[in-house]
Amino acid sequence: MGRRGLPRSLVPGPPRRRYRKEALPALEVPVLPVTATEIRQYLRAHGIPFQDGHSCLQAPSPFVGASQLKDQTSATTSFSLFINKTTGRFLCMTSLAEGSWEDFQASVEGRRDGDREGVLLSEVPEAEDSEEIRRIWDRAIPLWELPEPKEAQLARVMFGLTKVTDDTLKRFSVRYLRPARSLVFPWFSPGSLRLRGLKLLQAEGQGDGVHYVETTVPRPGAYHNLFGLPLINRRDVEVVLTSRELDSLALNQSTGLPTLALPRGIACLPPALLPYLEQFRRIVLWLGDDLRSWEAAKLFARKLNPKRCSLVRPGDQQPRPLEALNRGLNLSRILRSALPAWHKSIVSFRQLREEVLGELSNVEQVAGVRWSRFPDLSRLLKGHRKGELTVFTGPTGSGKTTFISEYALDLCTQGVNTLWGSFEISNVRLARIMLTQFAVERLEEQLDKYDEWADRFEDLPLYFMTFHGQQNIRTVIDTMQHAVYVYDICHVVIDNLQFMMGHEQLSTDRIAAQDYIVGAFRKFATDSSCHVTLVIHPRKEDDDKELQTASIFGSAKASQEADNVLILQDRKLVTGPGKRYLQVSKNRFDGDVGVFPLEFNKSSLTFSIPPKSKARLKKIKDDNGLVVKKPSSGKKGAVPQNSKTCFQPDSSKPSE
């Protein structure tokens, strides 16, 4: 068995990508997105007619040959080029040419100069992927053709397909791969039945339940498609989007409505897929049965134009579609109860009461994504939540970048789409640190394992800004907004704020400049529903003093605007192990603050405490309700002044 449990003969090869015939020169700084107004002005200036759509502009395609134009019989089909209003990227539905806004401009202007081909994209032969896809597809067979009826029944039970008919599976061309015990969902090329990709869903027993493992060929990010796209008719005006292929099967069978499944579930909605959704006047998003699915649905509705979107709110009587089918619920009735994603204003509590009930009945999900490597941090902050601003500080040389990289990696491995802005160290060095933390071992001593770990690391939803050194805050914010739109980023790490100070006017007061930058990040986090972790250097303090919230460089605005303040203290706890400890000095979510020790493992570059040296922690309070530090072996230590809750080793039990 090879990577991800697939037989070695079926392990996907490296991704193959599409390249331009005449590549534009690479830029050190990412090209910022063009505005919709600029796109319209350019099209008018060059005499190109266009139609305004929900998320794209439609125009005649310069990539369609004369023979193809003869086949197009209406004005609608002749407008086969879709230009994204936010990014400027284009897709020609007829020729399947795609590229950036700069590619489109070069093509238009190249044709005027007599260059017929311009920068039309050409496909590099995807021999390795195509061969792998065909090999898997040919070995997979329909469930009803399995030689053993018991095997077919077991597969249906494992995947929850007991009420999904053979006709539904046949209509969507779903097959079963016996060697890997996986369902195989095909991705066909738009406009034809040419097989372009596959998603394999493997079911693994996990206690009393079932855990599903997904594998895609090509690998995630190399190719995007919508499951069920060939079944969509040009006259369809309504569609239901789901996060799983199994849900699409259940919905289509129960309601007869067109259904599509997103390629990466609730992780992201790639803008490259938006042109295929332009024809629909109404889109219902039914993505799952938890709050993360609900948040993703609201985020995706922004891309699709909220005015045409409706959302199915998770609830006990509104689970995910496959479960609803198995429970005998009326799926059509659930769809009719979908809430509009857009409204002019909220006029009463009545419109909010169901969401409030959802938060009260799902307290743990409301608290956010919990850290698996830092359980004590989860105990204090409760979780990582969207729309918040976290300020992180610590003494120079204490390991701020190393800690914050593991802090972010922990969340990224749990599906939190992360964007790193490292202005202090290069992306290569940062990626090396994070890869070592991911593998929890020194790969330079085991280079034979590098490809295995690098493949797994590459599949994480992790992206890096290409900035280095001093940068303008407006450029950084524009890049962050672009990343949120394109990659559905949920967490941005900025290391560190001081590298944006140099681009402000020299006559401007540095404190005022910092206040402006912090305010910009605060506004971005709120408006984009994205968590921002901002690293700020502290003021110079005496070596024998602990850092406090007031030690953060600049004015008090940074700590006032922040929802959370974390301080990496480089001093030994009086009664705890290790040289460093993390202090949570502000927690706007529920007020819990405190400290816990950290141990640095040099070989794996991790701060998560090894199990053998974990101290048992408990809360200690005095008669007045204040937290006090319990003395041990005659030594006394002062608690940080602004701590309300302090985790201390339990002296009644020996440390493990």
XYZ file of C-alpha atoms in Angstrom:
656
model
C 0.000 0.000 0.000
C 1.280 3.456 -0.877
C 0.487 6.981 0.151
C -3.011 7.536 1.618
C -3.818 3.838 1.654
C -4.050 3.379 -2.116
C -2.367 0.402 -3.785
C 1.065 1.461 -5.084
C -0.073 0.994 -8.678
C -2.826 3.555 -8.052
C -0.824 6.219 -6.190
C -1.259 9.555 -8.025
C 1.776 10.971 -9.778
C 2.923 14.597 -9.592
C 0.380 17.222 -10.719
C 0.496 18.454 -14.293
C -0.349 22.074 -14.926
C -1.278 24.255 -17.889
C 1.256 26.751 -19.207
C 1.092 29.691 -21.593
C 2.861 29.499 -24.918
C 4.311 32.956 -24.302
C 4.756 33.272 -20.572
C 4.635 36.744 -19.087
C 7.663 37.777 -16.995
C 7.404 36.675 -13.359
C 6.929 39.392 -10.739
C 8.449 39.395 -7.287
C 5.253 40.958 -5.883
C 1.854 39.314 -6.608
C -0.193 41.052 -9.310
C -3.053 42.785 -7.521
C -6.580 42.092 -8.810
C -8.154 44.424 -11.322
C -11.467 46.120 -10.495
C -14.746 45.474 -12.303
C -14.847 49.139 -13.398
C -11.423 48.840 -15.040
C -12.508 45.662 -16.852
C -15.650 47.357 -18.207
C -13.678 50.427 -19.318
C -11.131 48.267 -21.149
C -13.820 46.272 -22.954
C -15.625 49.464 -24.042
C -12.357 51.079 -25.163
C -11.621 48.106 -27.430
C -15.170 47.832 -28.771
C -15.870 44.470 -27.139
C -19.548 43.944 -26.228
C -20.272 42.363 -22.858
C -23.076 41.337 -20.531
C -23.061 41.857 -16.756
C -23.548 38.622 -14.811
C -23.738 37.655 -11.157
C -20.004 37.199 -10.541
C -18.578 37.431 -14.078
C -18.767 39.540 -17.213
C -19.611 37.652 -20.420
C -18.078 38.616 -23.749
C -17.332 37.102 -27.178
C -14.273 34.884 -26.956
C -11.163 35.747 -28.995
C -10.113 32.111 -28.601
C -12.973 30.636 -30.663
C -12.128 29.658 -34.228
C -14.309 30.315 -37.284
C -15.567 26.723 -37.410
C -16.703 26.938 -33.799
C -18.423 30.278 -34.398
C -20.540 28.695 -37.166
C -21.833 26.172 -34.648
C -22.986 28.916 -32.278
C -26.571 29.828 -33.107
C -27.536 32.458 -30.546
C -26.235 35.628 -28.941
C -26.056 33.854 -25.601
C -23.803 31.064 -26.809
C -21.566 33.536 -28.681
C -20.781 35.225 -25.359
C -18.721 32.253 -24.267
C -15.922 34.138 -22.467
C -16.394 34.665 -18.712
C -14.269 37.296 -16.927
C -14.275 37.254 -13.134
C -15.264 40.697 -11.796
C -12.945 40.443 -8.786
C -9.771 38.843 -10.141
C -9.993 39.456 -13.888
C -9.261 35.793 -14.692
C -11.068 34.506 -17.769
C -12.439 31.202 -19.000
C -13.648 30.412 -22.516
C -16.392 27.800 -22.301
C -15.951 26.762 -25.933
C -12.168 26.349 -26.212
C -11.559 25.915 -22.430
C -8.769 28.502 -22.671
C -8.159 30.255 -19.359
C -5.725 32.742 -17.879
C -5.176 36.015 -16.069
C -6.431 39.477 -16.975
C -2.964 40.277 -18.360
C -3.244 37.217 -20.630
C -6.583 38.458 -21.970
C -5.207 41.955 -22.655
C -2.177 40.504 -24.434
C -4.433 38.298 -26.551
C -6.734 41.166 -27.568
C -3.856 43.508 -28.392
C -1.871 40.714 -30.065
C -4.745 39.985 -32.446
C -4.873 43.651 -33.438
C -1.215 43.386 -34.416
C -1.972 40.364 -36.568
C -0.817 37.743 -34.076
C -3.697 35.306 -34.335
C -2.594 33.020 -31.526
C -1.706 35.577 -28.844
C -1.250 33.917 -25.481
C -3.907 31.267 -25.899
C -3.247 28.617 -23.295
C -2.208 25.195 -24.450
C -2.445 22.029 -22.439
C 0.755 20.265 -21.585
C 0.156 16.556 -22.190
C -1.001 15.214 -18.832
C 0.332 11.756 -19.572
C 1.050 10.667 -15.997
C -2.243 11.896 -14.527
C -4.297 10.713 -17.500
C -2.758 7.265 -17.301
C -3.382 7.070 -13.554
C -6.971 8.284 -13.927
C -7.713 5.797 -16.699
C -6.110 2.920 -14.770
C -8.222 3.585 -11.676
C -11.405 4.129 -13.701
C -10.969 0.921 -15.691
C -10.410 -1.149 -12.536
C -13.463 0.310 -10.788
C -16.852 -1.329 -11.374
C -20.460 -0.371 -10.545
C -21.673 -1.513 -7.124
C -24.426 -3.652 -8.599
C -21.855 -5.591 -10.645
C -19.856 -6.778 -7.627
C -19.638 -10.611 -7.739
C -20.477 -10.981 -4.044
C -23.874 -9.564 -2.962
C -22.622 -9.377 0.640
C -19.706 -7.165 -0.439
C -22.074 -4.818 -2.253
C -24.370 -4.642 0.774
C -21.445 -3.957 3.119
C -20.219 -1.155 0.843
C -23.685 0.423 0.815
C -23.865 0.304 4.615
C -20.349 1.750 5.044
C -21.125 4.707 2.761
C -24.730 5.181 3.879
C -26.135 4.272 0.453
C -28.821 1.820 1.571
C -31.575 4.114 0.238
C -29.720 5.364 -2.843
C -30.868 3.428 -5.907
C -28.755 1.818 -8.613
C -30.352 4.168 -11.139
C -29.019 7.191 -9.231
C -25.515 5.713 -9.041
C -25.660 4.910 -12.751
C -26.889 8.403 -13.675
C -23.915 9.979 -11.879
C -21.472 7.267 -13.147
C -20.363 6.303 -9.625
C -18.143 3.217 -9.377
C -16.466 1.131 -6.669
C -12.742 0.303 -6.470
C -12.402 -3.052 -4.712
C -8.623 -3.020 -3.948
C -8.923 0.288 -2.070
C -12.528 -0.270 -0.862
C -13.400 3.180 -2.169
C -16.197 4.836 -4.089
C -14.994 6.550 -7.268
C -16.631 9.834 -8.356
C -15.718 11.068 -11.867
C -14.973 14.620 -13.014
C -15.774 14.994 -16.703
C -14.550 17.776 -18.952
C -17.249 20.476 -19.324
C -19.200 20.058 -22.535
C -18.033 16.477 -23.098
C -17.687 13.156 -21.332
C -13.881 13.131 -21.421
C -12.617 11.972 -18.036
C -10.437 14.678 -16.455
C -10.201 13.677 -12.796
C -11.414 11.429 -9.999
C -12.217 11.626 -6.328
C -11.860 8.441 -4.277
C -13.769 8.146 -1.009
C -12.519 5.448 1.352
C -14.525 4.393 4.423
C -12.629 3.378 7.561
C -14.176 2.060 10.762
C -13.560 4.364 13.727
C -15.065 3.074 16.951
C -18.832 2.934 16.500
C -18.736 5.295 13.518
C -17.163 5.612 10.097
C -14.330 7.935 9.052
C -14.029 8.950 5.388
C -10.706 9.631 3.636
C -10.690 11.532 0.334
C -8.065 11.239 -2.412
C -8.160 13.201 -5.657
C -6.373 12.651 -8.954
C -4.945 15.109 -9.930
C -3.941 16.221 -6.457
C -5.906 18.986 -4.656
C -5.316 22.409 -6.154
C -4.031 21.092 -9.496
C -7.496 20.690 -11.000
C -11.021 21.735 -9.975
C -14.343 20.452 -11.227
C -17.947 20.086 -10.089
C -19.324 16.584 -9.594
C -22.556 16.238 -11.584
C -21.753 18.974 -14.133
C -22.558 16.850 -17.258
C -26.136 16.382 -15.970
C -26.824 20.135 -15.934
C -29.075 21.370 -18.738
C -28.584 24.818 -20.289
C -32.192 25.657 -19.385
C -31.768 24.907 -15.669
C -32.172 28.057 -13.571
C -31.905 26.548 -10.063
C -29.234 24.337 -8.533
C -28.350 22.952 -5.097
C -24.689 23.011 -4.055
C -23.472 20.386 -1.567
C -20.112 19.722 0.070
C -20.139 15.948 -0.550
C -20.873 13.817 -3.575
C -22.991 11.450 -1.470
C -25.280 14.360 -0.547
C -25.695 15.285 -4.216
C -26.858 11.742 -4.972
C -29.434 11.850 -2.169
C -30.757 15.295 -3.152
C -31.103 14.557 -6.846
C -32.867 11.268 -6.169
C -35.310 12.798 -3.667
C -36.105 16.118 -5.347
C -35.147 15.713 -9.001
C -33.383 19.094 -8.849
C -29.970 19.671 -10.461
C -27.242 19.168 -7.835
C -23.510 19.812 -7.850
C -20.830 18.866 -5.304
C -17.903 21.188 -4.568
C -14.484 19.577 -5.159
C -13.040 20.428 -1.720
C -16.190 20.520 0.389
C -16.450 23.444 2.788
C -12.712 24.176 2.493
C -13.062 26.528 -0.483
C -15.028 27.525 -3.571
C -12.404 28.117 -6.293
C -13.238 31.196 -8.421
C -12.368 29.119 -11.505
C -15.711 27.324 -11.029
C -17.892 30.456 -10.907
C -18.482 30.636 -14.705
C -20.216 27.238 -14.572
C -22.695 28.654 -12.031
C -23.529 31.884 -13.904
C -26.614 30.453 -15.640
C -28.512 29.870 -12.381
C -30.910 32.505 -11.074
C -31.185 30.721 -7.710
C -28.534 28.721 -5.857
C -29.287 26.831 -2.646
C -26.277 25.974 -0.484
C -26.819 22.890 1.686
C -23.288 22.168 2.830
C -23.633 20.199 6.066
C -25.023 19.945 9.558
C -22.597 21.953 11.724
C -21.672 25.590 12.280
C -18.507 25.388 10.161
C -20.675 24.379 7.200
C -23.043 27.254 7.961
C -20.166 29.758 8.073
C -18.771 28.373 4.801
C -22.188 28.703 3.138
C -22.401 32.392 4.092
C -18.844 32.964 2.842
C -19.489 31.226 -0.501
C -22.722 33.197 -0.963
C -20.644 36.396 -1.061
C -18.766 35.093 -4.119
C -21.897 33.876 -5.874
C -23.881 37.105 -5.282
C -25.989 36.837 -2.084
C -29.124 38.113 -3.847
C -29.552 34.806 -5.695
C -28.449 32.491 -2.851
C -30.415 30.683 -0.168
C -28.912 28.731 2.722
C -30.156 25.624 4.520
C -29.541 26.251 8.222
C -28.177 23.213 10.132
C -30.502 21.734 12.729
C -31.784 18.468 14.154
C -34.557 18.333 11.561
C -32.262 19.678 8.839
C -29.187 17.417 8.802
C -27.007 16.902 5.731
C -28.968 15.551 2.718
C -27.814 11.907 2.866
C -28.717 11.618 6.540
C -32.066 13.298 5.859
C -32.783 10.701 3.159
C -31.839 7.819 5.457
C -34.045 9.232 8.231
C -37.018 9.521 5.907
C -37.235 13.323 6.090
C -38.821 15.388 3.325
C -35.860 16.969 1.492
C -38.077 19.148 -0.718
C -39.680 20.679 2.371
C -36.229 21.390 3.864
C -35.180 23.156 0.640
C -38.318 25.300 0.735
C -37.331 26.477 4.229
C -33.906 27.724 3.036
C -33.121 31.240 4.257
C -32.174 34.049 1.861
C -28.489 34.924 2.127
C -29.182 38.624 1.539
C -31.567 41.013 3.192
C -31.686 44.788 3.230
C -31.657 45.088 7.010
C -32.486 43.159 10.167
C -35.695 44.592 11.577
C -36.398 42.282 14.505
C -35.072 39.511 16.714
C -37.351 37.113 14.851
C -34.861 36.980 11.968
C -32.066 36.139 14.390
C -33.697 33.762 16.828
C -32.845 30.575 14.919
C -29.178 31.550 14.625
C -29.058 32.402 18.327
C -30.584 29.007 19.137
C -27.976 27.366 16.920
C -25.142 29.043 18.824
C -26.629 28.145 22.217
C -27.039 24.494 21.244
C -23.559 24.231 19.716
C -21.373 25.982 22.283
C -18.192 24.053 21.403
C -18.531 24.795 17.679
C -19.142 28.490 18.398
C -15.883 28.545 20.392
C -14.000 27.747 17.176
C -11.340 25.249 16.092
C -9.413 23.866 19.066
C -5.646 23.353 19.015
C -4.640 19.699 19.150
C -0.971 20.390 19.962
C -1.728 23.001 22.626
C -4.621 21.720 24.744
C -3.895 24.312 27.457
C -4.291 27.102 24.893
C -7.648 25.609 23.889
C -8.605 25.469 27.568
C -8.006 29.205 27.913
C -9.038 30.675 24.531
C -11.594 27.869 23.902
C -10.776 27.908 20.175
C -9.740 29.809 17.061
C -12.615 31.943 15.773
C -13.153 33.839 12.524
C -13.262 37.630 12.545
C -10.928 38.054 15.529
C -7.574 39.825 15.899
C -4.853 38.161 17.977
C -1.763 40.147 18.993
C 1.298 38.036 19.800
C 4.505 39.325 21.377
C 7.619 38.090 23.117
C 11.280 39.023 23.751
C 13.747 39.065 20.861
C 15.239 35.605 20.368
C 12.584 33.846 22.456
C 11.253 31.858 19.462
C 8.191 33.900 18.439
C 8.314 32.882 14.774
C 8.952 29.220 15.621
C 6.050 29.115 18.080
C 3.593 30.995 15.884
C 4.410 28.727 12.931
C 3.471 25.652 14.987
C 0.420 27.477 16.371
C -0.761 28.162 12.781
C 0.280 24.730 11.466
C -1.847 23.057 14.142
C -4.936 24.836 12.809
C -3.971 24.359 9.161
C -3.801 20.562 9.580
C -7.421 20.755 10.791
C -8.589 22.437 7.589
C -8.188 26.127 8.497
C -7.066 27.796 5.244
C -3.987 29.801 6.223
C -2.047 32.663 4.615
C 1.435 33.460 5.948
C 3.013 36.880 5.602
C 6.601 36.480 6.767
C 8.444 39.766 6.253
C 11.364 38.868 8.511
C 12.524 35.458 7.254
C 12.311 33.944 3.776
C 9.444 31.660 2.784
C 11.910 28.830 2.113
C 13.212 28.965 5.668
C 9.701 29.289 7.095
C 8.463 26.333 5.036
C 11.447 24.280 6.235
C 10.572 25.055 9.870
C 6.911 24.169 9.367
C 7.726 20.977 7.451
C 9.994 19.856 10.312
C 7.224 20.622 12.811
C 4.728 18.792 10.604
C 6.900 15.672 10.401
C 8.019 16.028 14.073
C 11.514 14.871 13.081
C 14.697 16.154 11.436
C 14.270 15.388 7.752
C 17.860 16.388 6.912
C 18.902 13.171 8.603
C 16.249 11.111 6.736
C 16.117 12.507 3.213
C 14.533 9.292 1.948
C 11.342 10.360 3.781
C 11.338 13.876 2.336
C 9.055 13.184 -0.643
C 6.506 11.384 1.524
C 6.259 14.245 4.031
C 6.484 16.932 1.334
C 3.539 15.365 -0.538
C 1.413 15.434 2.599
C 2.561 18.968 3.471
C 1.761 20.206 -0.048
C -1.870 19.123 0.344
C -2.378 21.440 3.351
C -4.433 24.618 2.658
C -1.328 26.749 3.302
C -0.230 29.774 1.254
C 2.612 32.295 1.555
C 2.858 35.965 0.581
C 5.932 36.684 -1.527
C 6.706 39.940 0.285
C 9.986 40.324 2.163
C 11.234 43.334 4.084
C 9.340 46.600 4.448
C 5.946 46.777 2.713
C 3.104 49.238 2.311
C 0.056 48.377 4.443
C -2.379 49.037 1.564
C -0.558 46.558 -0.682
C -0.587 43.927 2.078
C -4.316 44.403 2.793
C -5.154 44.190 -0.935
C -3.199 40.929 -1.178
C -5.007 39.539 1.877
C -8.414 40.431 0.423
C -7.444 38.770 -2.849
C -6.386 35.603 -0.975
C -9.658 35.498 0.976
C -11.621 35.649 -2.276
C -9.519 33.162 -4.257
C -8.507 30.656 -1.566
C -11.186 31.246 1.125
C -8.493 32.088 3.667
C -9.693 31.884 7.291
C -6.426 32.746 9.087
C -3.759 35.309 8.189
C -0.451 35.466 10.090
C 1.562 38.708 9.858
C 5.151 38.472 11.144
C 5.617 41.255 11.978
C 3.975 44.683 12.201
C 7.250 46.643 12.396
C 8.055 45.760 8.766
C 5.111 47.878 7.594
C 6.173 50.965 9.517
C 8.959 52.046 7.135
C 6.614 52.740 4.194
C 4.583 55.335 6.060
C 5.515 58.978 5.558
C 8.624 59.986 7.442
C 6.846 63.047 8.815
C 4.130 60.876 10.327
C 4.397 60.039 13.992
C 5.385 56.364 14.366
C 2.768 55.770 17.073
C 0.048 57.229 14.851
C 1.290 55.116 11.932
C 1.115 51.954 14.049
C -2.384 52.833 15.230
C -3.454 53.196 11.592
C -1.961 49.801 10.652
C -3.554 48.010 13.620
C -6.900 49.623 12.763
C -6.582 48.414 9.155
C -5.997 44.809 10.285
C -8.893 45.073 12.762
C -11.239 46.285 10.017
C -10.047 43.559 7.624
C -10.642 40.801 10.201
C -14.188 42.018 10.874
C -15.214 42.752 7.282
C -13.687 39.566 5.821
C -14.679 37.238 8.685
C -11.034 36.169 8.809
C -8.817 35.690 11.870
C -5.635 37.798 11.849
C -2.659 36.912 14.074
C -0.354 39.928 14.289
C 3.170 39.630 15.702
C 4.425 42.826 17.376
C 7.801 43.301 19.046
C 7.712 44.467 22.682
C 9.264 47.558 24.195
C 12.681 47.238 25.789
C 12.170 45.918 29.325
C 14.549 44.970 32.112
C 15.710 41.356 31.840
C 14.359 40.516 35.309
C 10.836 41.750 34.510
C 8.035 39.831 32.871
C 6.373 41.303 29.818
C 2.881 42.689 30.302
C 0.161 43.812 27.914
C 1.527 47.337 28.309
C 4.917 46.069 27.045
C 3.578 45.840 23.465
C 5.366 48.422 21.333
C 3.397 51.582 20.511
C 0.265 52.955 22.099
C -2.502 51.060 23.851
C -4.511 50.768 20.587
C -3.009 47.373 19.682
C -4.145 45.742 22.927
C -7.488 47.598 22.840
C -8.336 46.502 19.288
C -7.163 42.904 19.853
C -9.585 40.160 20.841
C -6.721 38.069 22.213
C -3.266 38.994 23.490
C -0.622 36.241 23.756
C 2.801 36.794 25.337
C 5.680 34.351 25.000
C 7.559 34.782 28.300
C 11.224 33.811 28.260
C 11.480 33.196 32.008
C 11.301 30.029 34.070
C 8.090 29.435 35.995
C 8.777 29.108 39.712
C 6.846 25.856 40.010
C 6.757 24.637 36.422
C 9.097 22.927 33.993
C 10.835 24.564 31.061
C 12.367 27.952 30.407
C 9.474 29.501 28.467
C 5.765 29.800 29.069
C 2.834 31.303 27.186
C 0.662 33.911 28.832
C -2.869 34.676 27.651
C -3.329 38.202 28.987
C -6.545 39.068 27.112
C -9.453 36.921 25.966
C -12.486 38.853 24.779
C -14.508 35.689 24.085
C -15.075 34.632 27.705
C -12.425 36.414 29.790
C -10.323 33.404 30.815
C -6.636 34.313 31.004
C -3.601 32.585 32.462
C -0.259 30.929 31.741
C 1.063 27.478 30.913
C 4.625 26.162 30.448
C 6.248 25.379 27.115
C 9.087 22.996 26.349
C 11.143 23.471 23.202
C 12.115 20.335 21.335
C 15.136 21.302 19.237
C 15.076 18.235 17.011
C 11.469 18.793 15.861
C 11.409 22.602 16.401
C 8.170 22.227 18.375
C 6.887 23.896 21.538
C 4.101 21.421 22.240
C 4.869 19.684 25.535
C 5.986 16.052 25.153
C 3.499 13.673 26.859
C 6.086 12.326 29.302
C 6.877 15.753 30.729
C 3.370 17.178 30.861
C 2.478 18.734 34.186
C -0.968 18.243 35.664
C -2.648 21.647 35.657
C -5.451 23.067 37.763
C -6.973 26.458 38.570
C -6.135 27.956 41.970
C -8.064 30.834 43.512
C -7.910 32.567 46.887
C -10.825 33.540 49.111
C -11.359 36.789 47.206
C -11.667 34.962 43.888
C -8.255 36.156 42.707
C -5.765 33.726 41.260
C -2.633 33.168 43.321
C 0.515 31.185 42.604
C 0.996 28.267 44.969
C 4.542 28.257 46.446
C 6.612 25.136 46.090
C 9.737 24.081 48.052
C 10.022 27.430 49.826
C 10.108 29.536 46.641
C 7.588 32.253 45.950
C 6.640 33.707 42.598
C 4.410 36.539 41.528
C 1.570 35.952 39.160
C 1.283 38.250 36.116
C -0.741 41.220 37.319
C -3.473 40.986 34.712
C -4.046 37.228 35.008
C -7.494 36.072 36.127
C -6.923 32.365 35.736
C -3.545 30.754 36.155
C -2.822 27.105 35.412
C -0.342 25.658 37.897
C 1.171 22.223 38.350
C -0.822 20.167 40.833
C 1.655 19.672 43.708
C -0.528 16.982 45.239
C 0.440 14.648 42.396
C 3.914 13.903 41.097
C 4.777 15.134 37.620
C 4.771 12.446 34.983
